[in-house]
Short mmCIF file of C-alpha atoms and ligand atoms in Angstrom, two decimals:
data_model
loop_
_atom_site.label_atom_id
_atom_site.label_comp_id
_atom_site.label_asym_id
_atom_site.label_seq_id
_atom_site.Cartn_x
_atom_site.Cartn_y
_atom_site.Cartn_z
CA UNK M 1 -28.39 17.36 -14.38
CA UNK M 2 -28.10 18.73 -11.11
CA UNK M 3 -24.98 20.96 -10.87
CA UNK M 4 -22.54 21.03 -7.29
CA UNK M 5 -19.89 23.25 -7.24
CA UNK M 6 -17.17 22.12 -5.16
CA UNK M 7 -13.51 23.33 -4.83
CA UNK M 8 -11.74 20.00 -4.36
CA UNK M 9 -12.80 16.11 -5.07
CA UNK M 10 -11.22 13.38 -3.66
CA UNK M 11 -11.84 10.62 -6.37
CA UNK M 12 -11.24 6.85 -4.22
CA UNK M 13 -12.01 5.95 -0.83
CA UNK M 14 -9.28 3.60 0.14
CA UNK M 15 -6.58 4.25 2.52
CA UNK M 16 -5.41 7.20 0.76
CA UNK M 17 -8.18 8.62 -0.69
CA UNK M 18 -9.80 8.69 2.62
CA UNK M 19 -6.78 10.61 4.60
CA UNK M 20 -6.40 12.82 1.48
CA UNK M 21 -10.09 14.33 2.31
CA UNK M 22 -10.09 13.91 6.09
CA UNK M 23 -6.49 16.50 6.04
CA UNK M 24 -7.97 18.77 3.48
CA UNK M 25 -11.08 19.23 6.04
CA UNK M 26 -8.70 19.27 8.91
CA UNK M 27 -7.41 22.94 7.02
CA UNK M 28 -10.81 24.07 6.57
CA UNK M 29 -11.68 22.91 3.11
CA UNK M 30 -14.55 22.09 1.40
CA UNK M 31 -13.92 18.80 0.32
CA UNK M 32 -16.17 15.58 -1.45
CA UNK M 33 -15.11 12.51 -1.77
CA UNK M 34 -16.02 10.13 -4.53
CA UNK M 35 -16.00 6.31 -3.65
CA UNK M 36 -18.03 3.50 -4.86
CA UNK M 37 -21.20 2.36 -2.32
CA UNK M 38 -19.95 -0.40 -0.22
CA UNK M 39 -15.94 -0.56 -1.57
CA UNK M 40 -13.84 1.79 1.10
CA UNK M 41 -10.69 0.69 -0.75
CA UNK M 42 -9.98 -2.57 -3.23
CA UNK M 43 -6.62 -2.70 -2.21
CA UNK M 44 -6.90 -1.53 1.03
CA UNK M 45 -9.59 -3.79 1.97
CA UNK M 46 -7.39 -7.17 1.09
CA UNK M 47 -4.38 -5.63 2.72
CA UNK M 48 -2.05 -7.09 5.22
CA UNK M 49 -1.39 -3.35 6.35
CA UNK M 50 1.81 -3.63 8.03
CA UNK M 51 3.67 -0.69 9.24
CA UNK M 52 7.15 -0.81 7.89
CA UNK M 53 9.58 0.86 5.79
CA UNK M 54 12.04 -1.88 5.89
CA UNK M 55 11.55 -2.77 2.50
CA UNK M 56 11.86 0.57 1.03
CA UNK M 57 13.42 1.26 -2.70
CA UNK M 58 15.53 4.14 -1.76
CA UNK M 59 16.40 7.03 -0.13
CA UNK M 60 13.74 8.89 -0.50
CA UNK M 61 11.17 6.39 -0.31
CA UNK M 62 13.11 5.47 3.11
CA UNK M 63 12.26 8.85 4.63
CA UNK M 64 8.72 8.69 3.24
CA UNK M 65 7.54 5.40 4.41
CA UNK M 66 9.24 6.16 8.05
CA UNK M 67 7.75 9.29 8.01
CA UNK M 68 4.35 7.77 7.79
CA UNK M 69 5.33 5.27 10.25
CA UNK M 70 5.83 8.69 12.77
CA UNK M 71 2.60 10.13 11.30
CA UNK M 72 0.68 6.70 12.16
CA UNK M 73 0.91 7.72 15.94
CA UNK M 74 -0.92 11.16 15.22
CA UNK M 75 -3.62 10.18 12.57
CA UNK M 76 -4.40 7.11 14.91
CA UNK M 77 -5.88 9.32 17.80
CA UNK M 78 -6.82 11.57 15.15
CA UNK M 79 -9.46 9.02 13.80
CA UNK M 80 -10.89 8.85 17.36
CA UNK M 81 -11.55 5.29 17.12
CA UNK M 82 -10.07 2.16 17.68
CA UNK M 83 -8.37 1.48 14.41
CA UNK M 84 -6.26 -1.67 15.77
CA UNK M 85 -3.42 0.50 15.79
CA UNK M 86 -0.80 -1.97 17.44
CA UNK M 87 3.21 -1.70 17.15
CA UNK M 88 4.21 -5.58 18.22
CA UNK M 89 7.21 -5.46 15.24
CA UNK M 90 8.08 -7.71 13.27
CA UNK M 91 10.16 -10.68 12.60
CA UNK M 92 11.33 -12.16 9.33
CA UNK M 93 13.65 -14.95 8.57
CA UNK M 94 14.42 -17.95 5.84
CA UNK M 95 16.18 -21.10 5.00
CA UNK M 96 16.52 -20.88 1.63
CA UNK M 97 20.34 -19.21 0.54
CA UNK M 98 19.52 -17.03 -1.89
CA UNK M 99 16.58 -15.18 0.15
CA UNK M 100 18.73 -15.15 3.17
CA UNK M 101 20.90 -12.80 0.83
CA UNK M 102 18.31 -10.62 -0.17
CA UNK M 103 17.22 -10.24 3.41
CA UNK M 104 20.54 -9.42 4.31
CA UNK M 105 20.94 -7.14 2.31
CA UNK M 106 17.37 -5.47 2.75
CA UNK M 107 18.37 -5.41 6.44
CA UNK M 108 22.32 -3.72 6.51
CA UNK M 109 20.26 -0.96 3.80
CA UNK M 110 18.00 -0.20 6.46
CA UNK M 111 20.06 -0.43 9.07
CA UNK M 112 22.50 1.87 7.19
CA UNK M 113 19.41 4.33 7.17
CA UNK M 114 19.44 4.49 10.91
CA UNK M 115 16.03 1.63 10.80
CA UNK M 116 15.71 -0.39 13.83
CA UNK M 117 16.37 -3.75 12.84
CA UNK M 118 18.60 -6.58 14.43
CA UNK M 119 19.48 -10.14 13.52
CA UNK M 120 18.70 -13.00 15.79
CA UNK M 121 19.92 -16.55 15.96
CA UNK M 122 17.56 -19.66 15.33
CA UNK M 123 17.23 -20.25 18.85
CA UNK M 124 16.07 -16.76 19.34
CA UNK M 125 13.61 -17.19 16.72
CA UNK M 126 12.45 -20.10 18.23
CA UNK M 127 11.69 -18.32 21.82
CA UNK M 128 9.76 -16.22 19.66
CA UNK M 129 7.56 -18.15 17.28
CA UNK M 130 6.33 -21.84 17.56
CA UNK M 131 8.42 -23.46 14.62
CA UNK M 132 8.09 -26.31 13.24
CA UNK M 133 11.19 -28.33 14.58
CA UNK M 134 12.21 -29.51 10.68
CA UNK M 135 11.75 -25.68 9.62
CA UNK M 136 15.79 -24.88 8.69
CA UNK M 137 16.14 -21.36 9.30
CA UNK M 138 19.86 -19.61 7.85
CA UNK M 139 19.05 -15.93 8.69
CA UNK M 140 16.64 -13.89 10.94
CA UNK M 141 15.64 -10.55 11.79
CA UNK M 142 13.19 -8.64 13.64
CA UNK M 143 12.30 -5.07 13.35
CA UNK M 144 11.01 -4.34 16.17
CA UNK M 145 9.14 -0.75 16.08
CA UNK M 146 7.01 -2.40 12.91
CA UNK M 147 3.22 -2.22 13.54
CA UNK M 148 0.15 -2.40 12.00
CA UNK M 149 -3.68 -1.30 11.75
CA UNK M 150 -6.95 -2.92 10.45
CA UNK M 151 -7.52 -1.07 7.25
CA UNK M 152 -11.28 -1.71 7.05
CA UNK M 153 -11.81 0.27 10.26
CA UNK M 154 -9.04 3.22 9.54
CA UNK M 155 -11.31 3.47 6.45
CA UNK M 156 -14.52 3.78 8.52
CA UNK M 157 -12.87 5.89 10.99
CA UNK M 158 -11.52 8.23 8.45
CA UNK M 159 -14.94 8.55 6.81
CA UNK M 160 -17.13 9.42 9.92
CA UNK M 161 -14.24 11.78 11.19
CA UNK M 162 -14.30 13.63 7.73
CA UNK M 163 -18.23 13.91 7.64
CA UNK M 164 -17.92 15.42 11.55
CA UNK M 165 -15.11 17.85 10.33
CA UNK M 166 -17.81 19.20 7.34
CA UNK M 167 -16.95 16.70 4.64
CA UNK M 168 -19.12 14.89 2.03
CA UNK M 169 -18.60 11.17 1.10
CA UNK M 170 -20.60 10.84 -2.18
CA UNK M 171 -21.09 7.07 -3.22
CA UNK M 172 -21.03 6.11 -6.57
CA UNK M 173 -18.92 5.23 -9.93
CA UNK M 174 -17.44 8.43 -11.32
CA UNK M 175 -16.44 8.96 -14.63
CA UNK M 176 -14.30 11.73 -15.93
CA UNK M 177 -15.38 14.25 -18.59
CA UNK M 178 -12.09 16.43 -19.85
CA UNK M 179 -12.24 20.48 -20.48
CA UNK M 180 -9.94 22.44 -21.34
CA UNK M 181 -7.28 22.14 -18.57
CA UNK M 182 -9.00 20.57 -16.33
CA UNK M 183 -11.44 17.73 -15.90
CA UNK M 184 -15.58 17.25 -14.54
CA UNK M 185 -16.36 14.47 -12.58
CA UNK M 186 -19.67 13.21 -13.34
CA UNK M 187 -21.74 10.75 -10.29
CA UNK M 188 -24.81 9.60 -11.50
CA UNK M 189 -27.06 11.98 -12.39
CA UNK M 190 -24.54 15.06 -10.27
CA UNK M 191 -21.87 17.05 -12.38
CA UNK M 192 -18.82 18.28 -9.90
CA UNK M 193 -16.61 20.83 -11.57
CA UNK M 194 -14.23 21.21 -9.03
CA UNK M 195 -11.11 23.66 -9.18
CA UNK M 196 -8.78 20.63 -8.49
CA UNK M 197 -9.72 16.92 -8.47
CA UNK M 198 -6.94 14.67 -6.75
CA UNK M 199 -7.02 11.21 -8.10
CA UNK M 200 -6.64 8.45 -5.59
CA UNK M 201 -8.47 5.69 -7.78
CA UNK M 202 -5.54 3.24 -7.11
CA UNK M 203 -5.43 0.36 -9.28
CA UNK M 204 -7.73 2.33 -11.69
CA UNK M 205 -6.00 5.67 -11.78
CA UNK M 206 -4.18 4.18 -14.86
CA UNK M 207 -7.68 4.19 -16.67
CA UNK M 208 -9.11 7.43 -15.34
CA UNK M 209 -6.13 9.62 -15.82
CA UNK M 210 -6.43 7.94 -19.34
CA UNK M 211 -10.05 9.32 -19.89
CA UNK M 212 -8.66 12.60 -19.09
CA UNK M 213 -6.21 12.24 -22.00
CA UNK M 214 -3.31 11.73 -20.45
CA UNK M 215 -0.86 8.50 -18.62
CA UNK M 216 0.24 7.75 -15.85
CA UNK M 217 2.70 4.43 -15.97
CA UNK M 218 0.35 2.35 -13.03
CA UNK M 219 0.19 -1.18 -13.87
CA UNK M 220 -2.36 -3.40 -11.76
CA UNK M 221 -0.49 -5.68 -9.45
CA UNK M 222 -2.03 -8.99 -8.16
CA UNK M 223 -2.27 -9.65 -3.53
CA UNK M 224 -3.44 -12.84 -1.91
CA UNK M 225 -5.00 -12.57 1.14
CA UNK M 226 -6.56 -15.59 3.02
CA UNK M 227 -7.59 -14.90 6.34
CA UNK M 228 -8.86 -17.96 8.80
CA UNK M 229 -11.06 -18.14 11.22
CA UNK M 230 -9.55 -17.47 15.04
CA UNK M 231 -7.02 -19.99 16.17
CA UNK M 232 -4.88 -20.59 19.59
CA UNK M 233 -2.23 -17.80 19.85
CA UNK M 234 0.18 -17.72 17.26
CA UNK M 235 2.94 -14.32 17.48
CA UNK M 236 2.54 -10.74 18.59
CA UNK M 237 4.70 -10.07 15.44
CA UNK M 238 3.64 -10.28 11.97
CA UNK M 239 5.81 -13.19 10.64
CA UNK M 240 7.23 -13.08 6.92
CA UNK M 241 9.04 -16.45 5.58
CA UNK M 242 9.91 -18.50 2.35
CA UNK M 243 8.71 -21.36 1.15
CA UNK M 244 8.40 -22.71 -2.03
CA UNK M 245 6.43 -20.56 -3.20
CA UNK M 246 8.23 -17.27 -2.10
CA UNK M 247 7.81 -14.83 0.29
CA UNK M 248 4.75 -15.55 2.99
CA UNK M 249 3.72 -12.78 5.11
CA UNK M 250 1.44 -14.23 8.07
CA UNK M 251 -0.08 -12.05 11.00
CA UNK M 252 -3.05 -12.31 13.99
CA UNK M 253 -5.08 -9.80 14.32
CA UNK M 254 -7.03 -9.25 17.68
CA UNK M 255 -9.84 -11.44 17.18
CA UNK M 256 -7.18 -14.53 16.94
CA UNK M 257 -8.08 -14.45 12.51
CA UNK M 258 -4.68 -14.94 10.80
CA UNK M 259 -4.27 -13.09 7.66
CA UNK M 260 -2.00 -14.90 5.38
CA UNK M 261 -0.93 -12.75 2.36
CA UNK M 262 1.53 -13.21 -0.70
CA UNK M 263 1.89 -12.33 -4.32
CA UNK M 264 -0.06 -13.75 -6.53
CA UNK M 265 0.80 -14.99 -9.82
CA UNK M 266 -1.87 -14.78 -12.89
CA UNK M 267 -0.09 -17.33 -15.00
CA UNK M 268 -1.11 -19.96 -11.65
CA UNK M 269 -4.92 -18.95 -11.70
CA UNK M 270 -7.04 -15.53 -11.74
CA UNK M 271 -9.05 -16.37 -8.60
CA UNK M 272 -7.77 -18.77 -6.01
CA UNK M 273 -10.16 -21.48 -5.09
CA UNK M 274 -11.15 -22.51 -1.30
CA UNK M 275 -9.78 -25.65 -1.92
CA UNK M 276 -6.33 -23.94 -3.19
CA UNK M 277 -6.65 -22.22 -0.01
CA UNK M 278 -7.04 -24.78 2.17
CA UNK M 279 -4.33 -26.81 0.75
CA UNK M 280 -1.70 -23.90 0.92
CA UNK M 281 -2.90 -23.78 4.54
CA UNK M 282 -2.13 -27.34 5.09
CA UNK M 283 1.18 -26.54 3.83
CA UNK M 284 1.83 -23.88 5.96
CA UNK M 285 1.09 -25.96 9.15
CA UNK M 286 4.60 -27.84 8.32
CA UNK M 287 6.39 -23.82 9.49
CA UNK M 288 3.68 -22.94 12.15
CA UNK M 289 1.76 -25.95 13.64
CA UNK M 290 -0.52 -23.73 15.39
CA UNK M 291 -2.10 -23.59 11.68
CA UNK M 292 -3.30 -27.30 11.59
CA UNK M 293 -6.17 -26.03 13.67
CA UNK M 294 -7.03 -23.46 11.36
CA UNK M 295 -10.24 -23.09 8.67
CA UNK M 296 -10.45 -20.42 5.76
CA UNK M 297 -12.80 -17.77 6.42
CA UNK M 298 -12.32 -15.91 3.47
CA UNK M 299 -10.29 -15.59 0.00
CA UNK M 300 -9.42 -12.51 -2.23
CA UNK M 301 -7.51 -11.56 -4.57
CA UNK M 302 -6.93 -7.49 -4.77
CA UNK M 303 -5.04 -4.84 -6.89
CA UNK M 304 -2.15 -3.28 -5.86
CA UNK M 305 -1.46 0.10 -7.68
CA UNK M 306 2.33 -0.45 -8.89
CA UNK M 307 4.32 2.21 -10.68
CA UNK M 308 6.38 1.18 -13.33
CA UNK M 309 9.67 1.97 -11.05
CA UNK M 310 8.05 0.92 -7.54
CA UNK M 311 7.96 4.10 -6.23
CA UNK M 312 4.65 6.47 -5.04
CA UNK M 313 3.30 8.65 -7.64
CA UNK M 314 2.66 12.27 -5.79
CA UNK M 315 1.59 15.26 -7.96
CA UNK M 316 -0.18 17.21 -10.64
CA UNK M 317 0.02 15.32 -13.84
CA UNK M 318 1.94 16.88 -16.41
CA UNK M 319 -0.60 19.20 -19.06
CA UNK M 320 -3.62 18.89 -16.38
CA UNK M 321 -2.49 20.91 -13.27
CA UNK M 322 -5.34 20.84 -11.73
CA UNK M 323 -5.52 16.92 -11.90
CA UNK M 324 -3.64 15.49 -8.72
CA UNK M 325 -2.27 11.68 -8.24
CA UNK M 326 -1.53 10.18 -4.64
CA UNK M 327 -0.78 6.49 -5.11
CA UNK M 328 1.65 4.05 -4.48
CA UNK M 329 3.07 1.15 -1.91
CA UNK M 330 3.03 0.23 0.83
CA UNK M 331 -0.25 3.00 0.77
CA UNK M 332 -1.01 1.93 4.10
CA UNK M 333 2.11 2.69 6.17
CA UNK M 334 1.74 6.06 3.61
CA UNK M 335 -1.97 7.13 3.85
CA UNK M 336 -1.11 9.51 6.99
CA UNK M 337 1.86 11.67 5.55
CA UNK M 338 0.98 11.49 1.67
CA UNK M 339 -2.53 12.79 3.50
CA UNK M 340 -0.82 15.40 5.04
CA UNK M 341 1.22 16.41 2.44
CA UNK M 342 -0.72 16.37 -0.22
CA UNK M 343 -3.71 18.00 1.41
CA UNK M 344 -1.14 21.07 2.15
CA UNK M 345 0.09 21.19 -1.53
CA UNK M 346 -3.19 21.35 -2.60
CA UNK M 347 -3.91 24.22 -0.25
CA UNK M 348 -1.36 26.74 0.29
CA UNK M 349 0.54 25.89 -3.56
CA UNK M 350 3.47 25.28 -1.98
CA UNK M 351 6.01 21.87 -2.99
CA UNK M 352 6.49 19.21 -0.16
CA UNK M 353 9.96 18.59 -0.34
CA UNK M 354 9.49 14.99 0.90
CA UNK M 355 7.44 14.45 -2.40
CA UNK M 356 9.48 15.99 -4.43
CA UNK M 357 11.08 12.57 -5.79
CA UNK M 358 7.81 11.30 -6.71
CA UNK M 359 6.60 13.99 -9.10
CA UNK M 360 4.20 12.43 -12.17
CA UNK M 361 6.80 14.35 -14.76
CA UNK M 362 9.72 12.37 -13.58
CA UNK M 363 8.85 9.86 -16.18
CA UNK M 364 8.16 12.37 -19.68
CA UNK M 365 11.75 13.86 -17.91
CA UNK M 366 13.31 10.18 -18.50
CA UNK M 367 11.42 9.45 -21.25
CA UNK M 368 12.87 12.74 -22.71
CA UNK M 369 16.69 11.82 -21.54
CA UNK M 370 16.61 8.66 -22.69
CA UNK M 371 15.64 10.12 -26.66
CA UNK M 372 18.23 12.86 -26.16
CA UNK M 373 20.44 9.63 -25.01
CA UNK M 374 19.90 7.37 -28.18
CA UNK M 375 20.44 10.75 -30.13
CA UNK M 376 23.77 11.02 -28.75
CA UNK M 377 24.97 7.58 -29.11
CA UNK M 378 23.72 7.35 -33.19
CA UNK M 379 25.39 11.33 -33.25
CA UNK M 380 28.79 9.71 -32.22
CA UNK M 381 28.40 6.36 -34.26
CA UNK M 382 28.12 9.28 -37.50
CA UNK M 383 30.76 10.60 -36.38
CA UNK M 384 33.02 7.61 -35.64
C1 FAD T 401 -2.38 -8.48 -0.42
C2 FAD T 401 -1.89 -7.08 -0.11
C3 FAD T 401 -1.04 -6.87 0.97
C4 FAD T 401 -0.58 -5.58 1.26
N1 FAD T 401 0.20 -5.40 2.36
C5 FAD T 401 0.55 -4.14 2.73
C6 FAD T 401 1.23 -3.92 3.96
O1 FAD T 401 1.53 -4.86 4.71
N2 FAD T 401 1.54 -2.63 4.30
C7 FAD T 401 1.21 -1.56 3.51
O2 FAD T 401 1.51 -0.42 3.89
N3 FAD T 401 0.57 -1.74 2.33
C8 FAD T 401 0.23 -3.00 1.93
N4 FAD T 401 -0.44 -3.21 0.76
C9 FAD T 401 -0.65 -2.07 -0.14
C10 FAD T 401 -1.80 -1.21 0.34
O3 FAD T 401 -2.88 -2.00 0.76
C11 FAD T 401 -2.21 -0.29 -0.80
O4 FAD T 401 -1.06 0.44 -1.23
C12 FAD T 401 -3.28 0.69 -0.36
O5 FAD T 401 -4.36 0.03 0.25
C13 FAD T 401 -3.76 1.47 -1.57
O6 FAD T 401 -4.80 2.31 -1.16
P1 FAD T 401 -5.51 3.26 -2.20
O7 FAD T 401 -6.45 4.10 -1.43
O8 FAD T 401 -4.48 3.93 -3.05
O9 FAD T 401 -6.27 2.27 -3.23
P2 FAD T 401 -7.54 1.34 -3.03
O10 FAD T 401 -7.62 0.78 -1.68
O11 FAD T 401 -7.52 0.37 -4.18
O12 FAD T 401 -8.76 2.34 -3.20
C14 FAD T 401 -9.14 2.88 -4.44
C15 FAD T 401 -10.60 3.28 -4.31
O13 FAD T 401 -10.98 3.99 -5.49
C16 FAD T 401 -12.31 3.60 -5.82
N5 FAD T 401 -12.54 3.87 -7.24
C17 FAD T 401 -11.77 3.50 -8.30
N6 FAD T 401 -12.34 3.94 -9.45
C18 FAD T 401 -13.47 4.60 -9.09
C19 FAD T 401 -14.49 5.27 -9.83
N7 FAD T 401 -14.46 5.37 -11.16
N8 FAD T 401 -15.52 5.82 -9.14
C20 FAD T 401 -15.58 5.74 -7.78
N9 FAD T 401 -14.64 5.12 -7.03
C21 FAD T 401 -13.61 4.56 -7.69
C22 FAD T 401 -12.34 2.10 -5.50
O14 FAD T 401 -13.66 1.64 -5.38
C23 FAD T 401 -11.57 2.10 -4.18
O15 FAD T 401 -12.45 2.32 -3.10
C24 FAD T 401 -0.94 -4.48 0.44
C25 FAD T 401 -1.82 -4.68 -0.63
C26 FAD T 401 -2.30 -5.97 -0.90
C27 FAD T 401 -3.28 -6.16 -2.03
#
């Protein structure tokens, strides 16, 4: 075996993976990063990559998701490319009662947190997107700072930008051989022992961390994305409505394609068919006619990294310091400032308090409280 010392390795090339190394070799680091020939992101690659924090969980993942929105404007020119950076906003709405709840109460949260969203009326909506006239619309909103970015050219961008800054891109699978403490990464017939590998695997870091002997609580979460070929004009705005089969996020990108994208259910059917596709398209024609002229390009189904509580997973993993996470949603509206921060954890040693919240121990610490917890309660039943 041939053996390459390197300090860090940056194991996934998606989104995150890819701004992870690209800020490390922005500080002067000697950085590789590990991705799979031809992948750049699973994920990422089947993403609708919207720019919002609209729909964050909390607090804290509020300031983190906005922060990246703020950090999309540097890392764009950064990338020194074209990266279909565009901020158009966006524009939701629904006709169905119980959604038109939820959104309103998604929308006075972020509003609350100082995010610039505003309700319109149906006619509004109407000036703005070519309804249907049957489509019944109750409540509507649009955000209007929102963007988005094509993901499978940020990716390509980030790459060539971290090989010009002194970076390596190795392709190929890794696997993980565990020492004491730490872990090897292993690339075909190349050994890396680096002094700190950060993990950016998404969908897989479940699996990887688990070679190393240790968990992270990642479960794989199923995204649709059909994307047509181009079609007249539709919206500026990425669009997100109900139907019957929940929440539909629809958006043109600047070749006139229209990426549709919801969740997808298993239970339904593990891979959707063209002809599924091409009826759901039909159906969508009934909300935007401009659709009825519309053919599917392409189909995918792709795996969305999804803590067990929602939230980004940002840290050393407990027992295996030198073992770093960085995943999470929405990873594309993230990739700039978990980049940032990350990279400078890694190299000066010193805590982000922005990531903070999204430590890897927080959930042995609740694990932990909730034992101590059901100790308590049996305690006071003895006692009682
Ligand atoms: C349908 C859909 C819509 C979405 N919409 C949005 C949105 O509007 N806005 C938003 O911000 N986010 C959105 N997301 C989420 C976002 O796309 C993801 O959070 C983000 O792309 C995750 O990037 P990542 O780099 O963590 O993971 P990935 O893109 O999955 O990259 C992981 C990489 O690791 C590599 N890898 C794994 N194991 C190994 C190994 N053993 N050896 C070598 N390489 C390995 C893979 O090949 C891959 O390249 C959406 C996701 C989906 C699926």
């Amino acid at each position: 075996m041939i053996s390459i010392d390197r300090s860090i390795v940056v194991l996934g090339g998606g989104v995150l993976g890819s701004s992870v190394a690209l800020h490390l070799a922005d500080l002067g680091i000697k950085v590789t990063l590990v991705d799979r020939p031809e992948t750049g992101g699973d994920a990422t690659r089947g993403s609708f990559a919207e720019l919002t924090a609209l729909d964050a969980l909390n607090h804290d993942h509020y300031l983190l998701t906005s922060m990246g929105m703020s950090d999309w404007r540097r890392w764009g020119w950064r990338l020194g490319t074209d990266v279909g950076l565009r901020w158009d906003g966006s524009c939701r709405w629904t006709g169905d009662p119980e959604a038109a709840e939820h959104l309103r109460r998604i929308t006075s949260a972020a509003r609350d947190r100082g995010y610039p969203v505003r309700e319109i009326s149906a006619p509004e909506l109407r000036e703005l997107v070519g309804l249907h006239e049957s489509v019944e619309v109750l409540y509507a909103i649009v955000a209007d700072d929102d963007g988005r970015v094509d993901p499978a050219l940020v990716v390509a961008g980030a790459k060539r930008a971290l090989r010009s800054a002194g970076g390596e891109v190795l392709k190929g699978q890794a696997r993980i051989r565990p020492q004491i403490g730490t872990v090897d990464i292993e690339v075909g017939e190349q050994s890396l022992h680096p002094d700190v590998v950060v993990m950016t695997a998404g969908a897989e870091t479940h699996a990887l961390v688990g070679g190393a002997g240790s968990d992270v609580p990642v479960r794989p979460d199923p995204g649709f994305m059909m994307v047509t070929d181009p079609v007249a004009p539709l919206s500026d705005q990425s669009l997100h409505f109900t139907t019957d089969e929940g929440w539909i996020a629809v958006r043109q990108d600047d070749r006139g394609r229209v990426l549709i994208s919801r969740d997808w259910r298993l239970g339904q059917r593990n891979e959707p068919t063209n002809e599924y596709a091409r009826h759901f398209l039909r159906r969508l024609a009934r909300t935007l006619p401009v659709l009825s002229q519309a053919t599917v390009a392409s189909v995918s189904v792709r795996w969305k990294a999804t803590p067990s509580d929602g939230l980004p997973i940002t840290g050393p993993i407990p027992g295996l310091p030198s073992v770093y996470v960085a995943l999470g949603h929405p990873g594309i509206t993230l990739a700039p400032t978990i980049g940032r921060l990350v990279a400078s954890e890694v190299h000066l040693g010193e805590p982000a308090p922005l990531l903070e919240p999204f430590r890897p121990s927080r959930f042995a610490e609740r694990a932990m409280q909730t034992l101590l917890d059901v100790e308590e309660l049996f305690e006071g039943k003895g006692r009682a």
